[in-house]
PDB file of C-alpha atoms and ligand atoms in Angstrom:
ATOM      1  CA  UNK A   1     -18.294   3.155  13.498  1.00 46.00           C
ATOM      2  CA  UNK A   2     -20.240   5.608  11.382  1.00 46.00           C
ATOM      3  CA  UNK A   3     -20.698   9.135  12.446  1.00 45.00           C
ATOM      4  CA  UNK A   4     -19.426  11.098  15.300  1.00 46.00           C
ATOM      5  CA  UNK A   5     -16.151  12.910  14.291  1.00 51.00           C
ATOM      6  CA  UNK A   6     -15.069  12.275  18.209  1.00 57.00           C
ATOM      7  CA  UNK A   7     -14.883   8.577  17.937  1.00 85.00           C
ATOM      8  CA  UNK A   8     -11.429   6.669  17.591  1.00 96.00           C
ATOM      9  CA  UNK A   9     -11.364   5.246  13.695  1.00 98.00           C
ATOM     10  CA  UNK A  10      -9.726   2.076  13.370  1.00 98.00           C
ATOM     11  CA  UNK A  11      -7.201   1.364  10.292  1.00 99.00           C
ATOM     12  CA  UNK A  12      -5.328  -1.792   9.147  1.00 99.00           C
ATOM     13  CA  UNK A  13      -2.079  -1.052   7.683  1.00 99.00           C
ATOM     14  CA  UNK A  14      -0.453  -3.783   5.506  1.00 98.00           C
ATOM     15  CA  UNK A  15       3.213  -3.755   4.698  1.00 98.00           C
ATOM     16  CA  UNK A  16       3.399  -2.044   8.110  1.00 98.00           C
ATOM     17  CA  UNK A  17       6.402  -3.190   9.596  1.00 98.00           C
ATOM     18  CA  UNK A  18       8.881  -1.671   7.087  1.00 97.00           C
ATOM     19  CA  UNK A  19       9.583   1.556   4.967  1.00 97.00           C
ATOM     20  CA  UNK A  20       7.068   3.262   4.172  1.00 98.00           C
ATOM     21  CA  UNK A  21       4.338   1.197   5.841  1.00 98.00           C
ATOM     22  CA  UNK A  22       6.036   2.018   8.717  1.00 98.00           C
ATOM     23  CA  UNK A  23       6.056   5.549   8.486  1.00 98.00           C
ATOM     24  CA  UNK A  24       2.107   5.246   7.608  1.00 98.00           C
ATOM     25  CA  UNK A  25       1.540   3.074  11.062  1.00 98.00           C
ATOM     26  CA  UNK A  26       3.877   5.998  13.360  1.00 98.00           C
ATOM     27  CA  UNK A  27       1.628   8.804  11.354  1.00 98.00           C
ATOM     28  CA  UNK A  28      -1.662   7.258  11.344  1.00 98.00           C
ATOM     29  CA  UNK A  29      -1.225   6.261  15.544  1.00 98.00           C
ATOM     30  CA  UNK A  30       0.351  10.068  16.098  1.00 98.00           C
ATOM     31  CA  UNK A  31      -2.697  11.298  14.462  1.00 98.00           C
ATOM     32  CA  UNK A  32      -5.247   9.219  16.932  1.00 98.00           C
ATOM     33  CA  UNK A  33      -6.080   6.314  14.932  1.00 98.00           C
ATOM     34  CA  UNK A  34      -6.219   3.014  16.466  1.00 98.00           C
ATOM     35  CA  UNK A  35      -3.996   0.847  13.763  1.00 98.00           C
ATOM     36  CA  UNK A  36      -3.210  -2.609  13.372  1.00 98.00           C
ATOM     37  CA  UNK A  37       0.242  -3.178  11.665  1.00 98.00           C
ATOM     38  CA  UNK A  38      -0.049  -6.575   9.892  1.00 98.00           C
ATOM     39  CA  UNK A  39       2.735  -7.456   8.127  1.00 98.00           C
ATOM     40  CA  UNK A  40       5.236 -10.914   7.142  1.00 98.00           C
ATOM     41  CA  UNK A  41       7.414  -9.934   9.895  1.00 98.00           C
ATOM     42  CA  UNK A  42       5.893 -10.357  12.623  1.00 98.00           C
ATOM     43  CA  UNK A  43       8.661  -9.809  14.828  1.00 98.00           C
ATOM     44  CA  UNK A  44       9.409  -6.442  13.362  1.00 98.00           C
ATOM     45  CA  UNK A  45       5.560  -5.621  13.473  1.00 98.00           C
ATOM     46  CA  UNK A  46       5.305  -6.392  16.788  1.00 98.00           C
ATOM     47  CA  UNK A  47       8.466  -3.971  17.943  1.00 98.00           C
ATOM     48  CA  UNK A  48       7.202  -1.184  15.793  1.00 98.00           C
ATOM     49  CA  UNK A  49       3.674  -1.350  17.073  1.00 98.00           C
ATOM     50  CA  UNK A  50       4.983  -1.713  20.901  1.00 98.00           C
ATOM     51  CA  UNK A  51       7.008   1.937  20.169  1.00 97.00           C
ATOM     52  CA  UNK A  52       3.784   3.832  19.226  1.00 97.00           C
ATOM     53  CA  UNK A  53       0.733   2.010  21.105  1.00 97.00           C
ATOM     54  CA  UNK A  54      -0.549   0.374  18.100  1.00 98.00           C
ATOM     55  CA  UNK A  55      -1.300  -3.572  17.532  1.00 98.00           C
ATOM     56  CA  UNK A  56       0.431  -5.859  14.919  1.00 98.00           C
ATOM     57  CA  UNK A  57      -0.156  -9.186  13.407  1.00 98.00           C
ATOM     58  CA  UNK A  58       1.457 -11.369  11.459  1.00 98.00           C
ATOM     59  CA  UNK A  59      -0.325 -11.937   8.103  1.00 98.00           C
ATOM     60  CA  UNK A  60       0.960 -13.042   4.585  1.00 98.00           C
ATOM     61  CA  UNK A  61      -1.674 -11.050   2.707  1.00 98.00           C
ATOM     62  CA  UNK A  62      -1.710 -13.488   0.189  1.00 98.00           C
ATOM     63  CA  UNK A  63      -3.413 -15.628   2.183  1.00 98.00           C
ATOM     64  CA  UNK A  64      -7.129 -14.975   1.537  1.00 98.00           C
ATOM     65  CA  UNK A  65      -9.106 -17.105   4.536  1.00 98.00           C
ATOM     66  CA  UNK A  66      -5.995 -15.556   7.004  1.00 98.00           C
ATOM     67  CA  UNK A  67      -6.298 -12.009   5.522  1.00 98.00           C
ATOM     68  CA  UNK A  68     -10.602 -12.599   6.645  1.00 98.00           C
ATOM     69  CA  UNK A  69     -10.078 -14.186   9.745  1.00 98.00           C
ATOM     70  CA  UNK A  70      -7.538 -11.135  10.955  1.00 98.00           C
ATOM     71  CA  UNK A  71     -10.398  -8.369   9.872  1.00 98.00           C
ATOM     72  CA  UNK A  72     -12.821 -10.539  11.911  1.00 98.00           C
ATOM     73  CA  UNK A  73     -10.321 -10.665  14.918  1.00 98.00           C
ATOM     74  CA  UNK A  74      -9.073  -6.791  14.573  1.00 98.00           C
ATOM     75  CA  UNK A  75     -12.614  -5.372  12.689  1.00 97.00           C
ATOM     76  CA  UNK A  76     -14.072  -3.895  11.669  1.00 98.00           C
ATOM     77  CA  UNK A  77     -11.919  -1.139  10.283  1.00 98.00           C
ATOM     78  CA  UNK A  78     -12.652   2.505   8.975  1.00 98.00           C
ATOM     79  CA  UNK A  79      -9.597   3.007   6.980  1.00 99.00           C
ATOM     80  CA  UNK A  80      -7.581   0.140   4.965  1.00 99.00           C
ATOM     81  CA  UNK A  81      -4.213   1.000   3.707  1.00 99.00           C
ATOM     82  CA  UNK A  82      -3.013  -1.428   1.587  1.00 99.00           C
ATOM     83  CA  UNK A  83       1.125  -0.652   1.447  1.00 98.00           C
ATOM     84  CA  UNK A  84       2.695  -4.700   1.364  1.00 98.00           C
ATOM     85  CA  UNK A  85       4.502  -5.071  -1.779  1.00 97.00           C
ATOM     86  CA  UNK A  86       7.888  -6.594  -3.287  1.00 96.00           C
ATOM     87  CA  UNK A  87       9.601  -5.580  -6.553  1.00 93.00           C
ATOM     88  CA  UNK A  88      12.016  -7.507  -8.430  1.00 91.00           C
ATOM     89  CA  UNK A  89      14.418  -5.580 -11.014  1.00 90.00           C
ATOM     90  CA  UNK A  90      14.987  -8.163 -14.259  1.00 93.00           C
ATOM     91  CA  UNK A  91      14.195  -7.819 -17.893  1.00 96.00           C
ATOM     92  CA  UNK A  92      10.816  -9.523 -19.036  1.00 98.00           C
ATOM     93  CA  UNK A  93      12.337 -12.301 -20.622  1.00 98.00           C
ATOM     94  CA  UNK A  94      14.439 -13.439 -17.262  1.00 98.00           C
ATOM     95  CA  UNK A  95      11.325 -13.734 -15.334  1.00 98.00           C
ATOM     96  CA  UNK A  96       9.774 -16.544 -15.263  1.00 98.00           C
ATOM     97  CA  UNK A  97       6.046 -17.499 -14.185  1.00 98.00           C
ATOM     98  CA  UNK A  98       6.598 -17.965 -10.566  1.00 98.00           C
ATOM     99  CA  UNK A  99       8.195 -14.474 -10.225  1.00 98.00           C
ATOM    100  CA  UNK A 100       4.649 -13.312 -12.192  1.00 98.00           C
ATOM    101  CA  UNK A 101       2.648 -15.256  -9.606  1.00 98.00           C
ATOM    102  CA  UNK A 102       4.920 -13.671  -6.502  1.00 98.00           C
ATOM    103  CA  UNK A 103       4.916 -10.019  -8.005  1.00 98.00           C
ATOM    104  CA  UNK A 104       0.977 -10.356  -8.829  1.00 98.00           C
ATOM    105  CA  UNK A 105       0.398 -11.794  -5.813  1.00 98.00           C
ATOM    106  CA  UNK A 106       1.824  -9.879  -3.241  1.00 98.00           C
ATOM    107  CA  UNK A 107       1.206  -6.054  -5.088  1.00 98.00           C
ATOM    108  CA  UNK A 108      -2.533  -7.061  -6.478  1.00 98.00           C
ATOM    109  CA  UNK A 109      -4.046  -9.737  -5.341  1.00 98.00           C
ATOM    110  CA  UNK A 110      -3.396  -8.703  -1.751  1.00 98.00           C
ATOM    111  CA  UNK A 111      -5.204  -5.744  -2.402  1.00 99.00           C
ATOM    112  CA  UNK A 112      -8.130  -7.943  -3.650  1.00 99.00           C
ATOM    113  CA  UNK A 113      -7.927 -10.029  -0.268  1.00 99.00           C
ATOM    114  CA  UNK A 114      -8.065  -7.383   1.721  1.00 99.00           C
ATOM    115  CA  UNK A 115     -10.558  -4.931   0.409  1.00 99.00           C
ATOM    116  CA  UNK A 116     -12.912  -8.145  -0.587  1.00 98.00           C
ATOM    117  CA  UNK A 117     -12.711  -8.763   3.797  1.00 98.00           C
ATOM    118  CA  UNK A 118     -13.252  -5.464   4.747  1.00 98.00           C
ATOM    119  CA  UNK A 119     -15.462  -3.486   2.580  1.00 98.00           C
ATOM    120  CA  UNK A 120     -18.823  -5.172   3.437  1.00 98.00           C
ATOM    121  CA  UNK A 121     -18.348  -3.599   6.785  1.00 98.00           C
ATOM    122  CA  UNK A 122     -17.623   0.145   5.476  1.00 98.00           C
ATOM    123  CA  UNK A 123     -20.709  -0.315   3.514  1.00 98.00           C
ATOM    124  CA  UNK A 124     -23.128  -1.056   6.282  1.00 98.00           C
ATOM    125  CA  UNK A 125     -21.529   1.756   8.434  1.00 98.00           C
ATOM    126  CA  UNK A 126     -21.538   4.453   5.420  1.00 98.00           C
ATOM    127  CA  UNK A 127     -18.341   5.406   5.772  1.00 98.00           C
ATOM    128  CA  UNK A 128     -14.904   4.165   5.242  1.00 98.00           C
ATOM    129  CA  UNK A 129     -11.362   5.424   3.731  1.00 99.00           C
ATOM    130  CA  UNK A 130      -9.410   3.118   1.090  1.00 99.00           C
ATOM    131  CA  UNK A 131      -5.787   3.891   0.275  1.00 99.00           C
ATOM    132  CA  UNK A 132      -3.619   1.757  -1.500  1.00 99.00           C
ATOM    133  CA  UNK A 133       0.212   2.282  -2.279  1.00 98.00           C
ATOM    134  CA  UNK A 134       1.015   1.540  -5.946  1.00 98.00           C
ATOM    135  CA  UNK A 135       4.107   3.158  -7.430  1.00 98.00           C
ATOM    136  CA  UNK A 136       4.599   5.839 -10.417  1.00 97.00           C
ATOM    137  CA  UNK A 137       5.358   2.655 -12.528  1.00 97.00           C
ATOM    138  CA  UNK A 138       1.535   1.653 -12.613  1.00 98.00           C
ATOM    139  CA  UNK A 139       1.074   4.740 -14.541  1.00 97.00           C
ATOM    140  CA  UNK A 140       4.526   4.985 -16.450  1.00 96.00           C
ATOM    141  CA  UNK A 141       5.534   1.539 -16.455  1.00 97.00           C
ATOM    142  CA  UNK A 142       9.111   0.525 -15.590  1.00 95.00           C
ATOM    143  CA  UNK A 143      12.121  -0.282 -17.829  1.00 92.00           C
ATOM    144  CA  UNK A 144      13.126  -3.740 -15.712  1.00 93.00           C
ATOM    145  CA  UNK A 145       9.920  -4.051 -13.765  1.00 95.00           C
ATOM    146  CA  UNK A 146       7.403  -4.897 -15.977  1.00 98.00           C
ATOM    147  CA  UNK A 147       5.241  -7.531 -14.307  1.00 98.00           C
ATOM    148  CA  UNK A 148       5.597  -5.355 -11.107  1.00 98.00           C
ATOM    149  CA  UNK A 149       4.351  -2.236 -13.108  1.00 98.00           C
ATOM    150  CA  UNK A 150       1.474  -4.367 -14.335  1.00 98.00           C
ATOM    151  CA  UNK A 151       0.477  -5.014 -11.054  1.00 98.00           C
ATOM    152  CA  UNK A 152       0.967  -1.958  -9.775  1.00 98.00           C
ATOM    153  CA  UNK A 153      -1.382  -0.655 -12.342  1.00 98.00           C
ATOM    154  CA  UNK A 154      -3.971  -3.085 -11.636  1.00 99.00           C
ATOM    155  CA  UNK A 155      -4.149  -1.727  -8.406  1.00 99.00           C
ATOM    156  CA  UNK A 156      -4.472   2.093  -9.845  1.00 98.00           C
ATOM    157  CA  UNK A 157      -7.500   0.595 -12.043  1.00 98.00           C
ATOM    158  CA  UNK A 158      -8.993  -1.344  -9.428  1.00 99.00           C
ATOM    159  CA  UNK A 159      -9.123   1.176  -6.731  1.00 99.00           C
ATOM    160  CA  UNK A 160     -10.932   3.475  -9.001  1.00 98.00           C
ATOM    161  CA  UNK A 161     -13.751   0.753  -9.758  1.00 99.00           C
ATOM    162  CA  UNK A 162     -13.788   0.366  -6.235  1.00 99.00           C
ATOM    163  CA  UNK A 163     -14.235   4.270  -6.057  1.00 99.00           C
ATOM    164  CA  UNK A 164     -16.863   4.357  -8.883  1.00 98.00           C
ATOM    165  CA  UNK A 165     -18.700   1.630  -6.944  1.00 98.00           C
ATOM    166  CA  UNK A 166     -18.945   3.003  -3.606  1.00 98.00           C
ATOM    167  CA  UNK A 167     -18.832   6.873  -3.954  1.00 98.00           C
ATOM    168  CA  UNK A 168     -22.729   7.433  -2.918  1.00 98.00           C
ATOM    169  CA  UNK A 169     -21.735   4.809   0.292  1.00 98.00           C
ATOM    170  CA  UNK A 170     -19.898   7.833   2.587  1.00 98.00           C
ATOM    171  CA  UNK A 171     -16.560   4.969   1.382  1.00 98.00           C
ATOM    172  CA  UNK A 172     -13.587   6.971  -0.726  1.00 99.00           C
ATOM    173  CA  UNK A 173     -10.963   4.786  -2.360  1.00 99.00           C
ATOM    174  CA  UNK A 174      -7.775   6.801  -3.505  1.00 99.00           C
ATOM    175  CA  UNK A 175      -4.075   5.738  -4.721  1.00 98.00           C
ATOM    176  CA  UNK A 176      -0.691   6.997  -3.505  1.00 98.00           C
ATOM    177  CA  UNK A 177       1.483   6.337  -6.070  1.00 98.00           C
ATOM    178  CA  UNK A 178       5.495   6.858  -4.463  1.00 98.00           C
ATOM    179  CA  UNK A 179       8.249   7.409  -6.735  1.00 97.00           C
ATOM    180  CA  UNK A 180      11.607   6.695  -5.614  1.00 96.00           C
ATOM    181  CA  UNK A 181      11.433   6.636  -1.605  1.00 97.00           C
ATOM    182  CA  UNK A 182      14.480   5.723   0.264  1.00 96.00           C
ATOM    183  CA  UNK A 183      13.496   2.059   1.779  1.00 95.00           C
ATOM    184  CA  UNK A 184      14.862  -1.134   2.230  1.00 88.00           C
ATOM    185  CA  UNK A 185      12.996  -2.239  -0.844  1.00 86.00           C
ATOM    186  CA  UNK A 186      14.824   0.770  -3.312  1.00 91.00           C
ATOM    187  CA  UNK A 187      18.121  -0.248  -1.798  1.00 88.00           C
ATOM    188  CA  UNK A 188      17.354  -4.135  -2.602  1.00 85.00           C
ATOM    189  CA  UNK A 189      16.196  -2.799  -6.395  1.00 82.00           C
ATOM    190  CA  UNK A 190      19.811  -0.751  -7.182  1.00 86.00           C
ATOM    191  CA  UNK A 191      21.964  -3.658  -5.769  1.00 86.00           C
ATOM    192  CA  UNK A 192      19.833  -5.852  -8.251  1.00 79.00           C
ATOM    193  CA  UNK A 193      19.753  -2.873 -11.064  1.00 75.00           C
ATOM    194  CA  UNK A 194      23.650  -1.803 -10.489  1.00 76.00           C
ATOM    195  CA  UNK A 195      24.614   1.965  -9.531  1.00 76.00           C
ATOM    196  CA  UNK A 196      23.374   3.873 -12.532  1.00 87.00           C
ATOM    197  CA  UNK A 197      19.910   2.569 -11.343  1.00 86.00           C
ATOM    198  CA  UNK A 198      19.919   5.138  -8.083  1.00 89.00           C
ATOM    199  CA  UNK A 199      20.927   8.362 -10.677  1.00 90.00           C
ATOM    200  CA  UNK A 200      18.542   7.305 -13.727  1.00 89.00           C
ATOM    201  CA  UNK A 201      15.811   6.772 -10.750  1.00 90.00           C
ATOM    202  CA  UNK A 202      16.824  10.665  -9.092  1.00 93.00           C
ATOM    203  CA  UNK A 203      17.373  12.149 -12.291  1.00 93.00           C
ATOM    204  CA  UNK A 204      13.661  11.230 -13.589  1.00 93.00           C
ATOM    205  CA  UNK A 205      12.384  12.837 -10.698  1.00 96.00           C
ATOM    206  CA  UNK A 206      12.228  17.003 -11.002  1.00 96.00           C
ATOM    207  CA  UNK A 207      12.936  17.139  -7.579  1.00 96.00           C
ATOM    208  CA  UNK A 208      16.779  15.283  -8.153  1.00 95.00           C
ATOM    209  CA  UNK A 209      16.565  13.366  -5.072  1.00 96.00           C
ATOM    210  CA  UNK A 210      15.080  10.365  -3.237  1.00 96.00           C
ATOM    211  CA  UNK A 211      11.405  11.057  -1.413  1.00 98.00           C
ATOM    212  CA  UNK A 212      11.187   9.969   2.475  1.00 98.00           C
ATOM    213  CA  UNK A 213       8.762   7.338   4.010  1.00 98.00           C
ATOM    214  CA  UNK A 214       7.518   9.780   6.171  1.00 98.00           C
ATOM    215  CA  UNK A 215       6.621  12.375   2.788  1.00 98.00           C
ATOM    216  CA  UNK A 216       4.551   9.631   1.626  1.00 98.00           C
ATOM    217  CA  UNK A 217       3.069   8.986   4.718  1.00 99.00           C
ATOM    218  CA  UNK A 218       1.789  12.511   4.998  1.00 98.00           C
ATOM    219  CA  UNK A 219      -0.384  12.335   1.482  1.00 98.00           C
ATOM    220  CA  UNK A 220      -1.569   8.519   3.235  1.00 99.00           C
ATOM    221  CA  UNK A 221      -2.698  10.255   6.204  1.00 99.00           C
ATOM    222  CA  UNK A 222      -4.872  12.830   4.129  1.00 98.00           C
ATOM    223  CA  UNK A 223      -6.304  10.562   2.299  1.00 99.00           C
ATOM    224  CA  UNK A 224      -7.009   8.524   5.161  1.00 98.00           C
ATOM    225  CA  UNK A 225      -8.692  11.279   7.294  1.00 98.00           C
ATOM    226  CA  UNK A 226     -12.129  12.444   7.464  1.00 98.00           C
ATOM    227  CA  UNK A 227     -11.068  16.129   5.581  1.00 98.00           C
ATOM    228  CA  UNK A 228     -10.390  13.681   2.379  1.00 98.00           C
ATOM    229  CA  UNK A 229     -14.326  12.903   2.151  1.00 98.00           C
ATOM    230  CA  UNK A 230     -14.713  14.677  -1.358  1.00 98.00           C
ATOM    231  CA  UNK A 231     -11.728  12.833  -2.931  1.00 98.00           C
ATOM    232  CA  UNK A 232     -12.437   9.766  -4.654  1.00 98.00           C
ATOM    233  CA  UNK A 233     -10.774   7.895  -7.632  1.00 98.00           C
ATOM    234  CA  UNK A 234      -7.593   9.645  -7.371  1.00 98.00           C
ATOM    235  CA  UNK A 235      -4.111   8.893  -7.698  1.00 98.00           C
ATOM    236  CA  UNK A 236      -1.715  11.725  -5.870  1.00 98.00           C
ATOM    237  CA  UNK A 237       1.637  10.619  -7.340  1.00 97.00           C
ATOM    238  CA  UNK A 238       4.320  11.416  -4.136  1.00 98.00           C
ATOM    239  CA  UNK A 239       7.478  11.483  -6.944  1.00 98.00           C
ATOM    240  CA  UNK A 240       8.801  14.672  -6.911  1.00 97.00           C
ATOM    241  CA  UNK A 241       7.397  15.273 -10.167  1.00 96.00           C
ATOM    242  CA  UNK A 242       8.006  11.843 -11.873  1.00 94.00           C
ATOM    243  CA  UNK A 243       4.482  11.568 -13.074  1.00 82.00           C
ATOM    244  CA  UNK A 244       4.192  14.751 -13.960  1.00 85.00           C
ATOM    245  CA  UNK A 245       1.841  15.069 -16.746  1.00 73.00           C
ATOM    246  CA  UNK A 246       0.730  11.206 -16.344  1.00 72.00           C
TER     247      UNK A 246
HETATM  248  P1  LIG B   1       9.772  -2.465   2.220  1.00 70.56           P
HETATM  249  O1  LIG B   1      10.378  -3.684   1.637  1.00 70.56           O
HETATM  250  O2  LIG B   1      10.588  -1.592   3.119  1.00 70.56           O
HETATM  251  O3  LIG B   1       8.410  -2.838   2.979  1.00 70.56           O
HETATM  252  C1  LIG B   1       7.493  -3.717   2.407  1.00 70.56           C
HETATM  253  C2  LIG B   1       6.819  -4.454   3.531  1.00 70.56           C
HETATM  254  O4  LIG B   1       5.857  -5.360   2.955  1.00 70.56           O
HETATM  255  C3  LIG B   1       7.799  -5.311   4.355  1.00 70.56           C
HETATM  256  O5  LIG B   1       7.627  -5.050   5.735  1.00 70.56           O
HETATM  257  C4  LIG B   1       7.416  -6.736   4.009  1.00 70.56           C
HETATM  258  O6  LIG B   1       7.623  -7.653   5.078  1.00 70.56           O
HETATM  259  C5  LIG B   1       5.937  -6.579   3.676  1.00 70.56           C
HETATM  260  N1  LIG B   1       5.446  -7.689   2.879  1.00 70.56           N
HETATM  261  C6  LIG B   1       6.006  -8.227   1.778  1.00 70.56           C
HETATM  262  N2  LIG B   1       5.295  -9.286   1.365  1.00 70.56           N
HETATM  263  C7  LIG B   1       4.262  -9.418   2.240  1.00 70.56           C
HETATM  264  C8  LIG B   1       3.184 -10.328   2.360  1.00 70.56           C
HETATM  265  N3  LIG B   1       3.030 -11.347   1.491  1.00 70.56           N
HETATM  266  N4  LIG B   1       2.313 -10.181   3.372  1.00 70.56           N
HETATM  267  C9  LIG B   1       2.473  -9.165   4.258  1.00 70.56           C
HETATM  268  N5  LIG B   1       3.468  -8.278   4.208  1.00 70.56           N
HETATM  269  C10 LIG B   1       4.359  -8.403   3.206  1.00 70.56           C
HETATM  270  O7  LIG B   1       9.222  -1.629   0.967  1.00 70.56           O
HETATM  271  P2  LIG B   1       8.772  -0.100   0.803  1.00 70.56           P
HETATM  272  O8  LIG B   1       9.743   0.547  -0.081  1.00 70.56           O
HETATM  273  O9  LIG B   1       8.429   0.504   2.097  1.00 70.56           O
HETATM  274  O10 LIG B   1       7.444  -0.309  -0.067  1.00 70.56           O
HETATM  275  C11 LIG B   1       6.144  -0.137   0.453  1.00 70.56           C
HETATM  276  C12 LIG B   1       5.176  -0.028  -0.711  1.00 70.56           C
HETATM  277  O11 LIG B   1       5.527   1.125  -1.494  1.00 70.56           O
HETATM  278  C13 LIG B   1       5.202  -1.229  -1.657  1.00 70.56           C
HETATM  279  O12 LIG B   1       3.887  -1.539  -2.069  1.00 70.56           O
HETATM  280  C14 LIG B   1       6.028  -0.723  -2.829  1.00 70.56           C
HETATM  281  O13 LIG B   1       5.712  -1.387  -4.013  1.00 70.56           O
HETATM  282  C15 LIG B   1       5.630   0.741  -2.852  1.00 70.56           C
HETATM  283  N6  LIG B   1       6.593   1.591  -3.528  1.00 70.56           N
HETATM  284  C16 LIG B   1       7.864   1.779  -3.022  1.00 70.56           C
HETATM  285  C17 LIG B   1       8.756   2.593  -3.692  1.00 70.56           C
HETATM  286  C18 LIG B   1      10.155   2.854  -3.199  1.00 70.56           C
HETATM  287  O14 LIG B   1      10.925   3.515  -3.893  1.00 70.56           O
HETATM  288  N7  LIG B   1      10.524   2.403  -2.021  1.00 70.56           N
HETATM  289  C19 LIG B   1       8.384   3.247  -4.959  1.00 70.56           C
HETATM  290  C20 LIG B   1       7.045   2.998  -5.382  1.00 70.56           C
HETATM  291  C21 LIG B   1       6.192   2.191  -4.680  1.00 70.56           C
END
């Protein structure tokens, strides 16, 4: 779909069954898109989408002939929000290379997957709206999270050659970059990172507390909207401050 500001926009939402994602599926539906929630869970997809008249699929975005067939099955889409991810809190020298392949995997490669099935689509329709969830600790790194920080700023770099290379094609590519958000994945990283984890993770933020799914969902749904046309190659940190400066 390329013009008319009347016609329904279609978005995929990875990650969507959870968190944040979720919160990003509820916001992008309430605001009129049509959204697929794809997501491991399938189950959990499914119930989610059923609540707010969207569709889900079960897709391990890893998976780079799945992640194309599902875009040819659910395509083609206007807006790509690319929120799946996993963290894992251990020192660099505990992790081994299967944890690099999981964390690189799942927070960059996905990305890769999915932009690489849906782009050529945006580009023949001159328009289309890229967001893609990193985290504060692609720009700051992360004391305990290193490969996931390296991934996560993979994704910051990549979205902006993805910006650079489509700005003149009506396509913007932007990053929302969460600090700590209460989720099921935060809670997972403090039982692995013990108590203190939760206060050094507040206390870096200016704000003193934990963000909401539903704050970061707001800045997604911006940058996911036709208003956002004129923003390209950005990355709105939604921290509370964290990045401040970065
Ligand atoms: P979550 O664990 O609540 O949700 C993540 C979702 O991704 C889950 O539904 C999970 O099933 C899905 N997922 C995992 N691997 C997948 C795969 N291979 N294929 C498809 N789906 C897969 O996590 P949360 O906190 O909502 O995180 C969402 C995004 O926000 C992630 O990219 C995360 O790195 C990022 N983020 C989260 C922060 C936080 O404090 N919660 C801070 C900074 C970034």
């Amino acid at each position: 779909m390329a013009g008319g500001a009347s016609a329904q926009r279609r978005a995929l939402v990875t990650g969507g069954a959870s968190g944040i994602g979720a919160a990003i599926v509820r916001r992008l539906a309430a605001d009129g898109l049509a959204v697929v929630c794809a997501d491991l869970q399938g189950e959990a997809a499914r119930r989610l989408a059923d609540e707010c008249g969207a569709d889900a699929v079960q897709l391990d975005v890893c998976d780079y002939e799945r992640v194309h067939a599902v875009v040819q099955q659910f395509g083609p889409f206007d807006v790509l929000v690319n929120c799946a991810g996993v963290d894992q809190h251990e020192f660099f020298t505990r992790t081994t290379p299967q944890d690099w392949r999981r964390l690189l995997g799942v927070n960059l490669e996905s990305v890769l997957n999915t932009t690489h099935a849906v782009l050529p689509a945006m580009q023949q329709a001159g328009y289309g709206r890229i967001v893609n969830v990193a985290s504060e600790a692609g720009r700051l790194g992360s004391r305990g999270g290193s490969v996931y920080a390296a991934a996560k700023g993979g994704v910051i770099a990549f979205t902006r050659s993805i910006a650079r290379e489509n700005g003149r094609k009506g396509i913007t590519a932007n990053v929302v970059a969460p600090g700590p958000i209460d989720t099921p994945l935060l809670r997972q990283a403090v039982q692995q990172g013990g108590g203190k984890l939760m206060d050094a993770m507040t206390g870096a933020t200016l704000a003193g507390r934990l963000g909401t799914s539903d704050e970061v969902a707001a800045a997604v749904a911006f940058l996911a909207s036709e208003a956002a046309g004129y923003v390209t190659g950005e990355v709105l940190g939604v921290s509370g401050g964290m990045g401040c400066g970065a």
